[in-house]
Amino acid sequence: MVDLKGQYQKIKERIDTSVLEVIESSAFVNGPEVHAFQKELEGYLDVNHVIPCANGTDALQIAMMGLGLQPGDEVITADFTFAATVEVIALLHLTPVLVDVDPVNFNIDIEAIKKAITPKTKAIVPVHLFGMAANMDAIMDLAKEHDLYVIEDNAQGIGATYTGRDGKKVKTGGIGHVGTTSFFPSKNLGCYGDGGAIFTNDDELAHTIRGIVNHGMYKRYHHDVVGVNSRLDSIQATVLRAKLPHLDTYNSARRDAARKYTEAFMNQEKIITPVICDSCDCHVFHQYTLRLKDTDRDALVAHLQKKQIPCGVYYPIPLHKQKAYQDDRYNEADFPVTNQLVQDVISLPMHTELDDEQIAFITSTIIDFVNK
Ligand SMILES: *Cc1c(COP(=O)(O)O)cnc(C)c1O
């Protein structure tokens, strides 16, 4: 699904040198590399504050702690996403409210959010799923109207640009009150281990969060709030510093691969390709995900495996049906899209090193199968 080795080969010299420098310096935690990366990412995203942390799941949890959400507060998020988003809501004893998604862009459905808002709702967590920016104008409008926080889960969307209705272009993750991301190796900006970050333009929230990631300490050995230990280490930071200048090139390589896939699937009635916007960079193709019609998806998965073509099903089970997150409050009639998508979707290999020959082989194998 990804080719991390091919990508490494192209920046090997820089990575090897800087990783060895970190080892020589022995500044493994909170060293100058972490600070430098923080500043560079603030510049790239055009946000006032980046707070690095240990992974994308922690980033979500810490963002919610920083906002002061309290047990019983309701947090609305998408039913069709990775479990980390709902997991931290539950861990903090907040009440997850899962809602359906849009069938075209796979992101949280605005009408479904409206229906789910109650007097207990405190926050909305849109996920820029598969790298496609959610409809942030509508989400920010709802948040304003109902006095809610917006936490953008940007783990799959780093580098995407959202064009607001006023024409202003903003990087995803910097639109809501707070944004989070993951630097897991397979993400669009991945390190060589675990890593994550929280972003915000709010000075006070940034200060709160900087304490939370460090055991709730604002002054050495004075613990003002209950915190956690969540740090990005210097080796990961130096890898990220080597890769950040290439992020836009990496994302455009992904977009080029997506265009080629889509071109190959043109006029295929059983294959619905993802939205590709020609006029903007709202999609960074963390995944290239098809919907299949009148096709046995699982049989196609088995066929591709036999042909040694990697593929993935993101995600095979709606969150509201997961054992950990089931709840009597949910009504199946409220999840028609997610319930269908989990049966229809398939994600194809997507990374920065895909070549035309690979794309031709993958697409022709799929086209032959669905038309057989
Ligand atoms: C990967 C991911 C996370 C979690 O990130 P980790 O670094 O693996 O903890 C959270 N949300 C989404 C949407 C993700 O894709």
Short mmCIF file of N, CA and C and ligand atoms in Angstrom, two decimals, residues 54-60 81-87 127-130 153-157 180-187 193-196 286 315, ligand 1:
data_model
loop_
_atom_site.label_atom_id
_atom_site.label_comp_id
_atom_site.label_asym_id
_atom_site.label_seq_id
_atom_site.Cartn_x
_atom_site.Cartn_y
_atom_site.Cartn_z
N ALA A 54 3.19 12.64 21.16
CA ALA A 54 3.70 11.30 20.88
C ALA A 54 3.03 10.58 19.71
N ASN A 55 1.78 10.90 19.43
CA ASN A 55 1.06 10.24 18.33
C ASN A 55 -0.25 10.98 18.07
N GLY A 56 -0.94 10.58 17.03
CA GLY A 56 -2.16 11.29 16.63
C GLY A 56 -3.34 11.02 17.55
N THR A 57 -3.32 9.88 18.23
CA THR A 57 -4.40 9.56 19.16
C THR A 57 -4.26 10.44 20.41
N ASP A 58 -3.03 10.54 20.92
CA ASP A 58 -2.77 11.44 22.05
C ASP A 58 -3.16 12.87 21.67
N ALA A 59 -2.83 13.26 20.45
CA ALA A 59 -3.11 14.64 20.03
C ALA A 59 -4.59 14.96 20.19
N LEU A 60 -5.45 14.00 19.79
CA LEU A 60 -6.89 14.20 19.92
C LEU A 60 -7.30 14.28 21.39
N THR A 81 -14.87 6.29 10.15
CA THR A 81 -13.50 6.77 10.30
C THR A 81 -12.74 5.77 11.14
N PHE A 82 -11.46 6.08 11.38
CA PHE A 82 -10.62 5.25 12.23
C PHE A 82 -11.07 5.41 13.68
N ALA A 83 -10.94 4.34 14.46
CA ALA A 83 -11.51 4.32 15.82
C ALA A 83 -10.86 5.32 16.78
N ALA A 84 -9.64 5.77 16.48
CA ALA A 84 -8.95 6.67 17.43
C ALA A 84 -9.82 7.87 17.81
N THR A 85 -10.55 8.38 16.85
CA THR A 85 -11.34 9.59 17.08
C THR A 85 -12.38 9.37 18.17
N VAL A 86 -13.08 8.26 18.10
CA VAL A 86 -14.14 8.00 19.08
C VAL A 86 -13.56 7.44 20.37
N GLU A 87 -12.43 6.77 20.24
CA GLU A 87 -11.78 6.14 21.39
C GLU A 87 -11.44 7.17 22.47
N VAL A 127 -13.32 14.78 10.57
CA VAL A 127 -12.10 14.08 10.16
C VAL A 127 -11.94 14.35 8.67
N HIS A 128 -10.78 14.83 8.25
CA HIS A 128 -10.56 15.05 6.81
C HIS A 128 -10.20 13.69 6.21
N LEU A 129 -11.25 12.89 6.01
CA LEU A 129 -11.03 11.47 5.74
C LEU A 129 -10.39 11.22 4.38
N PHE A 130 -9.43 10.33 4.38
CA PHE A 130 -8.67 9.93 3.19
C PHE A 130 -7.89 11.10 2.58
N ASP A 153 -9.64 16.58 13.07
CA ASP A 153 -8.73 15.43 13.03
C ASP A 153 -8.11 15.41 11.64
N ASN A 154 -6.88 15.94 11.60
CA ASN A 154 -6.20 16.12 10.31
C ASN A 154 -5.13 15.05 10.08
N ALA A 155 -5.28 13.90 10.75
CA ALA A 155 -4.26 12.84 10.65
C ALA A 155 -4.08 12.37 9.21
N GLN A 156 -5.15 12.45 8.40
CA GLN A 156 -5.05 11.98 7.02
C GLN A 156 -4.95 13.13 6.03
N GLY A 157 -5.07 14.36 6.53
CA GLY A 157 -5.22 15.48 5.59
C GLY A 157 -4.09 16.49 5.58
N THR A 180 -5.46 18.44 14.93
CA THR A 180 -4.50 17.42 15.38
C THR A 180 -4.00 16.65 14.17
N THR A 181 -2.82 16.07 14.31
CA THR A 181 -2.35 15.18 13.24
C THR A 181 -1.51 14.06 13.80
N SER A 182 -1.21 13.12 12.92
CA SER A 182 -0.39 11.96 13.25
C SER A 182 0.78 11.92 12.28
N PHE A 183 1.96 11.54 12.78
CA PHE A 183 3.12 11.33 11.91
C PHE A 183 3.45 9.85 11.81
N PHE A 184 2.46 9.00 12.00
CA PHE A 184 2.65 7.55 11.79
C PHE A 184 3.30 7.35 10.41
N PRO A 185 4.21 6.38 10.28
CA PRO A 185 4.99 6.27 9.04
C PRO A 185 4.18 6.30 7.74
N SER A 186 2.99 5.73 7.73
CA SER A 186 2.25 5.67 6.46
C SER A 186 1.41 6.91 6.19
N LYS A 187 1.38 7.87 7.10
CA LYS A 187 0.60 9.10 6.84
C LYS A 187 1.34 9.95 5.80
N GLY A 193 8.61 6.16 13.20
CA GLY A 193 8.15 5.63 14.48
C GLY A 193 6.80 6.28 14.71
N ASP A 194 6.51 6.63 15.96
CA ASP A 194 5.26 7.32 16.26
C ASP A 194 5.51 8.81 16.49
N GLY A 195 4.51 9.60 16.16
CA GLY A 195 4.60 11.04 16.40
C GLY A 195 3.25 11.67 16.13
N GLY A 196 3.07 12.87 16.67
CA GLY A 196 1.82 13.59 16.42
C GLY A 196 1.99 15.05 16.78
N HIS A 286 -4.59 10.72 1.01
CA HIS A 286 -4.00 9.76 1.95
C HIS A 286 -4.39 8.35 1.49
N TYR A 315 -13.33 1.66 5.91
CA TYR A 315 -13.25 0.83 7.08
C TYR A 315 -14.32 -0.22 6.98
C1 LIG B 1 -3.92 7.55 12.05
C2 LIG B 1 -5.10 8.25 12.56
C3 LIG B 1 -5.24 8.63 13.91
C4 LIG B 1 -4.29 8.17 14.97
O1 LIG B 1 -2.96 8.45 14.81
P1 LIG B 1 -1.86 7.58 15.57
O2 LIG B 1 -0.61 8.39 15.38
O3 LIG B 1 -1.79 6.26 14.93
O4 LIG B 1 -2.25 7.52 17.01
C5 LIG B 1 -6.35 9.35 14.27
N1 LIG B 1 -7.30 9.68 13.39
C6 LIG B 1 -7.23 9.33 12.10
C7 LIG B 1 -8.32 9.73 11.17
C8 LIG B 1 -6.14 8.59 11.64
O5 LIG B 1 -6.09 8.22 10.35
#
